[in-house]
XYZ file of C-alpha atoms in Angstrom:
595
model
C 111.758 176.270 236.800
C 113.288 178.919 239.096
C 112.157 179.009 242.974
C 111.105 182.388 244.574
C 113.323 181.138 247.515
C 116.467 181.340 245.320
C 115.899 184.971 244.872
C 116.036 186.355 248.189
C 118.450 187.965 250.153
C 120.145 185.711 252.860
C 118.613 186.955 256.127
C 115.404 186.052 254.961
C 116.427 182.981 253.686
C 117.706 182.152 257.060
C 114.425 183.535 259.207
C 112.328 181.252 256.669
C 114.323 178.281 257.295
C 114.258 178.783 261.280
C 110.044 179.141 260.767
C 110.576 175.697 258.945
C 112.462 174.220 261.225
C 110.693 175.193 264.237
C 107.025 174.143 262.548
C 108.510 170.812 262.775
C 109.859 170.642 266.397
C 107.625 168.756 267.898
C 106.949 164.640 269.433
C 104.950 163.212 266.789
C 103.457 160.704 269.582
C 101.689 164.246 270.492
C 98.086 164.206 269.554
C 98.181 168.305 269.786
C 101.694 168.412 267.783
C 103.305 170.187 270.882
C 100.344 173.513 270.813
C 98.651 173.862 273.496
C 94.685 173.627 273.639
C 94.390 176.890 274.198
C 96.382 177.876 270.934
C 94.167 175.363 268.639
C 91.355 177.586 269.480
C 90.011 179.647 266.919
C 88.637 181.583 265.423
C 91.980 183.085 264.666
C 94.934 181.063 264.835
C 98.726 182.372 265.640
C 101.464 182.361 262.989
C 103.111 179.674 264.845
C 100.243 177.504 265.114
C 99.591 178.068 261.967
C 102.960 176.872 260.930
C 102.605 174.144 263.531
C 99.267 172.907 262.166
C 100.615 173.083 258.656
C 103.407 170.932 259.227
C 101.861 168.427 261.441
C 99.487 167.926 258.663
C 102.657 167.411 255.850
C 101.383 170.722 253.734
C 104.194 172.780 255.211
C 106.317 174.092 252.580
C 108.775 176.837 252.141
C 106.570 178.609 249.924
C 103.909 179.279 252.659
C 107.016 181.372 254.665
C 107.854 183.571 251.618
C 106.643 186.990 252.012
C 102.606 187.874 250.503
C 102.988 189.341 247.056
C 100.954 192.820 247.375
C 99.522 194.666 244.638
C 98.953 198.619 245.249
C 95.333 198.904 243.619
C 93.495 202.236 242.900
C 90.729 203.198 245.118
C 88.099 202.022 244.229
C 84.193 202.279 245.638
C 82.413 199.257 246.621
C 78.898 198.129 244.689
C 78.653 197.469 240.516
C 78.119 194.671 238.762
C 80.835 192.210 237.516
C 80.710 190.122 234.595
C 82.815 186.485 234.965
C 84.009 183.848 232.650
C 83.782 180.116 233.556
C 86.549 178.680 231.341
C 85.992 175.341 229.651
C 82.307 174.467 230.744
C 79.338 174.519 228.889
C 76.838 174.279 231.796
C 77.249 174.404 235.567
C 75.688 171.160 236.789
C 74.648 171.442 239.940
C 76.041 173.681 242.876
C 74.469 171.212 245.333
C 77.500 170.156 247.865
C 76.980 166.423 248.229
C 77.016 166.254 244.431
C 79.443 169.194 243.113
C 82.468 167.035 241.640
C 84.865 169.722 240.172
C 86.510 172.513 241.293
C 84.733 175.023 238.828
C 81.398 173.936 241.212
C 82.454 174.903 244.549
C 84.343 177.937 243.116
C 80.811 179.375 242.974
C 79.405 177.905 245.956
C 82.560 179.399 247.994
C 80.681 182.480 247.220
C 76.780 181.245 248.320
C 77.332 178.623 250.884
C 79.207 178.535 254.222
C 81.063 176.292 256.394
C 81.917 176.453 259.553
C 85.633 177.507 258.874
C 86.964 178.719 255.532
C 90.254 178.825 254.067
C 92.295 181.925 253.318
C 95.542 182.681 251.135
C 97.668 180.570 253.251
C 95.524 177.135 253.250
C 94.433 177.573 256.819
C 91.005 177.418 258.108
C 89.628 180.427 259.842
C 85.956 180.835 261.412
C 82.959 181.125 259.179
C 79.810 180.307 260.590
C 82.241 179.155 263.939
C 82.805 182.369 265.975
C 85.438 179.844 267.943
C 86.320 176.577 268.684
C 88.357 175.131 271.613
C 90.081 171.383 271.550
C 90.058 168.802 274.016
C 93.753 167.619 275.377
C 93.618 164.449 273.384
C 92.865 166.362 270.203
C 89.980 164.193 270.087
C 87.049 166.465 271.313
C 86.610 169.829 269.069
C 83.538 172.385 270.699
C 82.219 174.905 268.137
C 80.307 177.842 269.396
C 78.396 178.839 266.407
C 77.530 182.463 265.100
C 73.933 183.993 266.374
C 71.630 185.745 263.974
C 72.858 184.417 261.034
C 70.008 183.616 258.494
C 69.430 181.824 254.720
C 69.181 183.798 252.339
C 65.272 182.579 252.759
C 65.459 183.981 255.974
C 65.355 180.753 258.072
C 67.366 181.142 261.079
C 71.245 178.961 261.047
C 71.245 177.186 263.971
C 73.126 173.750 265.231
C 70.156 171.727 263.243
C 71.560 172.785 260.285
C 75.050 171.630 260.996
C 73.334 168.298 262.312
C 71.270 167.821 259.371
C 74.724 168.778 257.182
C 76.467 166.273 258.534
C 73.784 163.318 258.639
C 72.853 164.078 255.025
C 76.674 164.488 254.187
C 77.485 161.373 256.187
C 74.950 158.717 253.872
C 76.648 158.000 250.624
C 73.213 157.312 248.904
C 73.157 161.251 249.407
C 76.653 162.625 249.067
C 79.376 161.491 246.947
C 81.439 163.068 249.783
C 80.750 160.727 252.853
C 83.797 159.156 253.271
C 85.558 162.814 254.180
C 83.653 162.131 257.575
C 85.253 158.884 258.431
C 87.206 159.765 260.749
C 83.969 162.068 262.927
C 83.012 159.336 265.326
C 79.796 161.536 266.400
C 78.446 164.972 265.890
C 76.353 166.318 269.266
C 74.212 169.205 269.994
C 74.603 170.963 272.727
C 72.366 174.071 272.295
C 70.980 176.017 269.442
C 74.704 177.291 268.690
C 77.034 175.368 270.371
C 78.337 171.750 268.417
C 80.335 168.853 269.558
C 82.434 166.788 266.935
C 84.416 163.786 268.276
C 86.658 162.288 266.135
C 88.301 158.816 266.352
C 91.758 159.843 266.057
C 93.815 163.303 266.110
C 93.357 165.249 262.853
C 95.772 168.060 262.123
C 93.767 168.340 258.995
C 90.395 168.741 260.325
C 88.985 172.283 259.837
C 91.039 172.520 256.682
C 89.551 169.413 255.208
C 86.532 167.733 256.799
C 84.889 172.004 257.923
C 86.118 174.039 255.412
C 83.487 175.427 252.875
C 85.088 174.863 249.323
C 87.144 171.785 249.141
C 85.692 169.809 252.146
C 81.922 169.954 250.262
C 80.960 167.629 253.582
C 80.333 170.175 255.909
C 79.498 172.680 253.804
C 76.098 173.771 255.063
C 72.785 173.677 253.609
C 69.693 174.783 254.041
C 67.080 172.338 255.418
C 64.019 174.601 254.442
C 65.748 175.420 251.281
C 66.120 171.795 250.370
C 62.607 170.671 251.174
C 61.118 173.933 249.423
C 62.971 173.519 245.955
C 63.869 169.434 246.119
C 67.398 167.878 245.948
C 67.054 169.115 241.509
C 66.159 172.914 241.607
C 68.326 173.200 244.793
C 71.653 171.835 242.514
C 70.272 174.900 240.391
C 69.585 177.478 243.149
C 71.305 176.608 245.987
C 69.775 178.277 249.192
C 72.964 179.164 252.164
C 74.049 182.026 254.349
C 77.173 183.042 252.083
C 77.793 186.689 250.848
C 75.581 186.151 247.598
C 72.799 184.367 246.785
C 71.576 182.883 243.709
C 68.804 184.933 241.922
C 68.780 182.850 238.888
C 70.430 179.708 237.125
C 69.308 177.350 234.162
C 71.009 174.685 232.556
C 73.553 176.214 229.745
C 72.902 179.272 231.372
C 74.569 181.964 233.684
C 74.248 181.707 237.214
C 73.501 185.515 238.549
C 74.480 185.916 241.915
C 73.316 189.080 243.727
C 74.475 190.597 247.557
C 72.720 189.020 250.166
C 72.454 192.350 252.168
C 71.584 190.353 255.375
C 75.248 188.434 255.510
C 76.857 188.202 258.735
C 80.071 190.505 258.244
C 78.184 194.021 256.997
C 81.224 194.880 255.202
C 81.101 192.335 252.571
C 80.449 191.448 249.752
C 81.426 194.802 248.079
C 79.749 194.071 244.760
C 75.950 194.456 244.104
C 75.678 191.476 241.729
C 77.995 188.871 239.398
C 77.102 187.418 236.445
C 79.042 183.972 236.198
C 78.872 182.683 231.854
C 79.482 179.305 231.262
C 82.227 179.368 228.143
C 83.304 175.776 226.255
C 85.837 177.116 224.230
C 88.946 179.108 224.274
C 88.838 181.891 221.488
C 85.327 183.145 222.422
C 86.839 183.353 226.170
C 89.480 185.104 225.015
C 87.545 187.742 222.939
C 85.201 188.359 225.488
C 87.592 189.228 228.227
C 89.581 191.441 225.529
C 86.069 193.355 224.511
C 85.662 193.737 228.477
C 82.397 191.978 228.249
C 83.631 189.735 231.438
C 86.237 191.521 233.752
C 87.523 187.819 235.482
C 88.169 184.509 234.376
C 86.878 181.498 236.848
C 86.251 178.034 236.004
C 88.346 175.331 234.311
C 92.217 175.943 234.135
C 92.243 178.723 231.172
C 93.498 177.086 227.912
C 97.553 177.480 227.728
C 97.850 178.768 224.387
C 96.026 182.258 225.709
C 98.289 182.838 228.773
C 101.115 184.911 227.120
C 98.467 186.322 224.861
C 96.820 187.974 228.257
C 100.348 188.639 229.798
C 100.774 190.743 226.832
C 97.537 192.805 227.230
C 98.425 195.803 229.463
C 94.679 195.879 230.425
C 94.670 192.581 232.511
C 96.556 191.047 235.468
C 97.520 187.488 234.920
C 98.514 186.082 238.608
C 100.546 182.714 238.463
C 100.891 180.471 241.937
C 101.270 176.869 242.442
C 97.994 174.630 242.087
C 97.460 172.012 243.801
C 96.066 169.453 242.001
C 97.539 166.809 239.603
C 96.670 165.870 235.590
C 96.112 162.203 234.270
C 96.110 159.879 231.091
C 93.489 157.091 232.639
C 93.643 153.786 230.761
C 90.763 151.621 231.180
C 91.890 147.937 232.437
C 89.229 146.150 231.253
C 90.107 147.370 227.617
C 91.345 144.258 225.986
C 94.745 145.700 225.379
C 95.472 147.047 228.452
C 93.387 144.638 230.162
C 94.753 144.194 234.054
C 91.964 141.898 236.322
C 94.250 142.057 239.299
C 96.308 144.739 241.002
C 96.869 143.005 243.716
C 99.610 140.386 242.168
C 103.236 141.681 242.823
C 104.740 144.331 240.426
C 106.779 141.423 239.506
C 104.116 139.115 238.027
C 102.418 142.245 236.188
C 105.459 142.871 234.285
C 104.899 139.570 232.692
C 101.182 139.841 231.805
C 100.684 141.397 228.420
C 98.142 143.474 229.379
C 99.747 145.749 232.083
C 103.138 145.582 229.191
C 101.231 147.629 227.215
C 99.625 149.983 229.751
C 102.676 150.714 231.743
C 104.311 151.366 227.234
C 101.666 153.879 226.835
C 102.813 155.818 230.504
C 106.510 155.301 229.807
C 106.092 156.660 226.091
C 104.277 159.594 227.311
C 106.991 162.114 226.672
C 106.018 164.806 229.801
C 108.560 167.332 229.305
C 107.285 167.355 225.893
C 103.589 167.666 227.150
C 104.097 170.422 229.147
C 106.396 172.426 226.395
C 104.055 172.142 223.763
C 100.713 171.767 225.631
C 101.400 173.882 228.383
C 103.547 176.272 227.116
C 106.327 175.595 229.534
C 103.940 175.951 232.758
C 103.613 173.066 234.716
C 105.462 170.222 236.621
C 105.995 166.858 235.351
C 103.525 163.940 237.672
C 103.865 161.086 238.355
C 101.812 160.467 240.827
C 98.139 162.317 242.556
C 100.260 164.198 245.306
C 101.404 167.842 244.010
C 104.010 170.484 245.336
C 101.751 172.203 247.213
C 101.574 169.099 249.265
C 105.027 170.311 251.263
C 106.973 167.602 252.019
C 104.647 164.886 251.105
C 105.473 165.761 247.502
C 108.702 163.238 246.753
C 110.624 164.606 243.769
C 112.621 161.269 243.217
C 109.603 160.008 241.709
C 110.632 161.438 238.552
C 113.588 159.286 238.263
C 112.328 156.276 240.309
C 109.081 155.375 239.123
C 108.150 152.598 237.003
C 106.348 154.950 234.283
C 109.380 157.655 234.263
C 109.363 158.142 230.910
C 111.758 155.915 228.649
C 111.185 155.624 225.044
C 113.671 152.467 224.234
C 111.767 150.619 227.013
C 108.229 152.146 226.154
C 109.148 150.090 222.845
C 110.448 147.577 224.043
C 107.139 146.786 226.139
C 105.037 147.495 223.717
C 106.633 144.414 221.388
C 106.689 142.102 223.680
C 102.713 143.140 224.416
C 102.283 142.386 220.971
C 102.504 145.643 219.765
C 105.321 146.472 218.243
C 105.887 150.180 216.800
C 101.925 150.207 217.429
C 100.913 147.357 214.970
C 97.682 145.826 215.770
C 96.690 147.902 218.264
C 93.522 149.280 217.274
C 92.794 152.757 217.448
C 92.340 154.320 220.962
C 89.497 156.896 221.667
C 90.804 159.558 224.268
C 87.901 161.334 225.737
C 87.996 164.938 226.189
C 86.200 168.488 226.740
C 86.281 170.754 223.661
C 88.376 173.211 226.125
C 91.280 170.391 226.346
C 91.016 169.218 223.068
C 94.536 171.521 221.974
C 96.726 169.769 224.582
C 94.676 166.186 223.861
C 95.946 166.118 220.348
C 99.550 167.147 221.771
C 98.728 163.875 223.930
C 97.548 161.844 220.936
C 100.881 163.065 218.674
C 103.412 162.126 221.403
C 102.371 158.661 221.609
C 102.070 158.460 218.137
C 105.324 159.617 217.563
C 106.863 157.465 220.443
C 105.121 154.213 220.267
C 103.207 154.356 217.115
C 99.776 154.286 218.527
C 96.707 155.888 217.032
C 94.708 158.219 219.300
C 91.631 159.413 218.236
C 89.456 162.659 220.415
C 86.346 162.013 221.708
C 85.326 165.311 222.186
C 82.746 165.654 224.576
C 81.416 168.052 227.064
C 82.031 168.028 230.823
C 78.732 166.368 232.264
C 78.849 163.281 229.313
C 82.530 162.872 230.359
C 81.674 162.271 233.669
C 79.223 160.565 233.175
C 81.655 158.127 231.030
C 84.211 158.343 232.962
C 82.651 157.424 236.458
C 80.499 154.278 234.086
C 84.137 153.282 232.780
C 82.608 153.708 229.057
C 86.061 154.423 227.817
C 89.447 153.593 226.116
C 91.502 156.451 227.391
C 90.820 159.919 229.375
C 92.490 163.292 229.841
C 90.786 163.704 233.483
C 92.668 165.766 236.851
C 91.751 166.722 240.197
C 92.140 170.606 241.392
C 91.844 172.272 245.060
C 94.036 169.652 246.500
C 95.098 170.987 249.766
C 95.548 167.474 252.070
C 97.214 164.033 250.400
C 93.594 162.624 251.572
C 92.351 164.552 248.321
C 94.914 162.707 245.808
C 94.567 159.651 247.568
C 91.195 158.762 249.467
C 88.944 160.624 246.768
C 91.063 158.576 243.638
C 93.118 155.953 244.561
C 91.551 153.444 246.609
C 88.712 150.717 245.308
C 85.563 152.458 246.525
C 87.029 156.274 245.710
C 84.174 158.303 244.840
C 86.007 158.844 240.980
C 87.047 155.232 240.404
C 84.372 154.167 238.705
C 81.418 154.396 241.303
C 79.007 154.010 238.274
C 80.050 150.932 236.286
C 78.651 147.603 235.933
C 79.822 145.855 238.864
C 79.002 142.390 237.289
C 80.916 143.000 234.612
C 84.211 145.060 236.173
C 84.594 144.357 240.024
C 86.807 147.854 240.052
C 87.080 150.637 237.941
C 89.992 152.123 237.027
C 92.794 150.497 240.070
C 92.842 148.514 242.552
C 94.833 147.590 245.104
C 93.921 145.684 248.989
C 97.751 147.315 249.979
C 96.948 150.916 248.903
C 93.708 150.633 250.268
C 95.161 149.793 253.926
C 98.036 152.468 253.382
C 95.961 155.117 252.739
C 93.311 154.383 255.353
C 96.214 154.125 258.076
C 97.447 157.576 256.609
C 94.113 159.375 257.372
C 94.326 158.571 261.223
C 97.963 159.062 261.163
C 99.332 162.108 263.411
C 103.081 160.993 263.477
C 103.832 163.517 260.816
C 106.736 161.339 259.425
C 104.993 157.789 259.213
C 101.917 159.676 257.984
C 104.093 160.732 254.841
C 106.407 157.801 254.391
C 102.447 155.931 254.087
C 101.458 158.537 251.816
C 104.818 158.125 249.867
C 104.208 154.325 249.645
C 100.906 154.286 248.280
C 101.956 156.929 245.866
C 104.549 155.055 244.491
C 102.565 152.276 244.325
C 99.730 153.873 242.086
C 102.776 155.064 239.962
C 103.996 151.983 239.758
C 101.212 149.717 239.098
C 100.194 152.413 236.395
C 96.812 153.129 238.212
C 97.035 156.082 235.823
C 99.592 157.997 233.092
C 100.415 160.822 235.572
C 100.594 163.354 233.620
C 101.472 166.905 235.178
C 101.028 169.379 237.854
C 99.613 172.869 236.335
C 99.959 176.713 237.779
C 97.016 178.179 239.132
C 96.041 181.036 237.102
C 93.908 183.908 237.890
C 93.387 186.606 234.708
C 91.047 189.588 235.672
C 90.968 193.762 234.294
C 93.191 196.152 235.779
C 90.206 198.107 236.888
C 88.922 194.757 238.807
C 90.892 195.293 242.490
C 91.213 191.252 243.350
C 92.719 191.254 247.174
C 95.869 189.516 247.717
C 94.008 187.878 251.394
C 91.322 186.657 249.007
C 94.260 184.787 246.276
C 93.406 181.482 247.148
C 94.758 178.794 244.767
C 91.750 176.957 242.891
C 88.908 179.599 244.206
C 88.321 182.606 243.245
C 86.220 184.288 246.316
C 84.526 187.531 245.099
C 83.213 188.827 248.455
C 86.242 191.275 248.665
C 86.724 192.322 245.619
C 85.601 195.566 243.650
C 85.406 196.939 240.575
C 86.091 200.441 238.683
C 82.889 202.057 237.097
């Protein structure tokens, strides 16, 4: 695949490389990454710190120098009603933030709740419900004075209490599956009704992109006390009560959620629209007729099925937008599956080689022909994985993975494996069960034909929608799953949220008696990625992160499978901002629509 950087013309090649190199000029025994206090402040941040902060936190890349795509859009007057597609879902859950568990979730909430920063096109935080913040020398101490006359869309007053209450509810993991994003917040203070105190226990470069922001954070993304006790913890995850641009007028299981303008939102110039309509839709070909009839204008939700991409690049009446996503795709294979079964990551890569178990787990991930996968399934879009941390990742991302790790795909050895597993060409291996939504059920068969082809393995679909999945897949009820994470901005979302023992994905639900993990494993990766958190030497922090990467690759906690595009499809006469083009969101308090 062709980089934009290979296209330019030299002088901004150069100027882009100088921004690079100067992001990263700086003592990494510096808690404040050589910026100043002063320049940490917010709630507006300069290009250099923003370059600074980037790279101190490893998610510096050369595709956040290259120039803003703009699109020259008609004029167009605010107010209407739009009409959105969820791709891929049959029913939205909950939109409660301590819950949500997919990106699809806190695509809508981005709209409804706030945080006290947000992110913007770039993957830095700016203020949201902070009017500004200033930083303590040590990078240790971070003082947010809050916005005043902010209210719910109840029209309780936002004042520190709520962040308090936010974080003590978002700090107990019997509440929120998100807890362990506040690890490294040593205490939260009041100091008046909008001023906050957050003291953290080691330097963060990450911290108002990852622990404050309102999308992907989820733990400080603030809710309503009032709202909460009114409707209870179930009608809330229907109805969520916040101070974002819309608020939620109405929202049953399997149904849409209908948003409408909260007219009494902080910034009076926003949102533009007068209501959204946001339809749940499982499968691809009704998706795909609806946006063609124009009965929805914008497609949100699940990663929109490959096989209708070209077919909308084709259509003259819609904009198909293509950027990196961050986020990674997965083959999981349960250990305690007889087969496959592995009762102890922790042994030396050499001594799992020899067990018959992990032989036939690491055949499957070697067999698993990716360039293939992404060809047929993917329609040539996507990046071959091998491990949770994507591109967008900067220069965490290590592309000698591809040749280096232990499940690089190579079919004479996949075989080989497999035989001495006691498998050979597939034979007595039972049939395998892959579960899957309806909306991935295409690319699950492409899946299910590549190992059959490679290793000679049966692979049957187990079709079933999103919240049974889950439910499965966090219980370990499983053979095999086509599962991925999205809205991975930090290497703490590929790593702390999947890869270590008590990761709220690996299988927080299962029968502890009988499975003392879930899916991996591993006392080493647990300590590496812990030291990584609280790590502010930008280049340990990323040879850590690059350690217990390729360890998870190794060890086969997963078949990594790919990396996908992030792809936004919406009518020409829908005017989608280029500063609101955030990859895995899709923020509608800008955008505005043609009669």
């Amino acid at each position: 695949m062709k980089k934009p950087f290979d296209n330019l013309p030299d002088d901004l090649k150069a100027r882009i490389q100088d921004e690079f190199r100067e992001a990263h000029d700086f003592d990494p025994r510096d808690p404040l990454f050589g910026l100043s206090p002063k320049s940490l402040g917010g709630p507006q941040l300069s290009r250099r710190t923003v370059l600074r902060l980037l790279a101190a936190a490893g998610t510096l890349s050369l595709t956040h120098l290259l120039p803003r795509a703009s699109r020259t859009a008609t004029a167009q007057a605010a107010g209407g009603e739009l009409s959105a597609g969820w791709a891929g879902v049959g029913e939205i859950r909950t939109l409660d933030p301590a819950q949500m568990n997919q990106v699809l979730q806190f695509q809508i909430t981005s709209n409804v709740l706030s945080g006290l920063t947000h992110i913007n096109a770039d993957l830095i935080a700016e203020g949201d419900l902070a009017m500004d913040w200033s930083v303590s020398d040590d990078g240790l101490v971070w003082t947010f004075n809050l916005r005043k006359g902010v209210t719910f869309h109840n029209g309780d007053a936002f004042t520190a209490d709520d962040v308090l209450f936010t974080y003590n509810r978002s700090k107990d993991p019997n509440q929120s599956i998100h807890s362990r994003v506040l690890d490294n917040v040593q205490s939260l203070e009041k100091v008046d009704d909008h001023t906050v105190v957050f003291t953290l226990a080691a330097p963060q470069a990450s911290f108002l992109t990852k622990t404050l922001e309102r999308a992907s954070g989820r733990a400080m993304t603030i809710v309503s006390r009032g709202g909460l006790e009114q409707l209870g913890p179930e009608q809330y995850g229907l109805t969520p009560v916040g101070t974002g641009p819309f608020r939620v007028v109405e929202h049953q299981l399997g149904q849409a959620v209908v948003l409408e303008k909260f007219k009494n939102y902080y910034d009076p110039q926003r949102p533009k629209l007068d209501k959204v309509t946001i339809q749940p839709i499982i499968d691809p070909e009704p998706l795909a007729a609806a946006m063609e009839a124009g009965d929805i204008q914008i497609i949100g939700g699940n990663p929109i099925a490959a096989e209708l991409i070209d077919r909308f690049v084709a259509n003259p009446d819609l904009v198909v937008d293509e950027v990196p996503a961050p986020g990674f795709q997965s083959v999981w294979i349960n250990p305690w599956l007889e087969p496959f079964k592995v009762t102890d990551f922790n042994k030396p890569l050499e001594e799992l080689m020899e067990e018959s178990g992990f032989k036939a787990r690491l055949a499957l991930a070697k067999g698993l022909e990716r360039e293939r996968y992404i060809q047929q399934a993917q329609f040539g879009r996507g990046i071959p994985a091998y491990g949770t941390i994507n591109p967008a990742m900067g220069f965490y991302f290590e592309e000698a993975l591809d040749r280096e790790s232990n499940q690089r795909f190579d079919l004479e050895a996949a075989q080989e494996l497999l035989a001495d597993a006691g498998f050979p060409d597939g034979e007595g291996l039972p049939a395998l069960k892959l579960l899957v939504t309806p909306a991935g059920r295409r690319e699950a068969m492409v899946v299910a034909n590549i190992l059959n082809r490679n290793l000679g393995i049966n692979v049957e679909l187990d079709v079933k929608d999103f919240p049974v999945l889950i439910d499965q897949f966090n219980s370990m009820n499983w053979d095999l799953v086509r599962l991925g994470s999205g809205g991975d901005y930090d290497p703490d979302d590929g790593l702390v949220d999947w890869m270590q023992t008590e990761s709220k994905f690996n299988g927080r639900n299962r029968d502890k008696d009988q499975m003392p993990f879930g899916f991996f494993s591993s006392e080493e990766v647990d300590g590496l990625i812990r030291e990584q958190s609280v790590t502010a030497d930008l280049e340990k922090r990323r040879e850590l992160v690059r350690q217990a990467n390729r360890i998870t690759s190794d060890k086969v906690a997963g078949a990594f499978l790919y990396h996908p595009l992030d792809i936004l499809v919406h009518h020409q006469r829908v005017n989608f901002p280029v500063e609101s083009r955030i990859p895995g969101l899709v923020d509608l308090d800008r955008v505005t629509i043609a009669g």
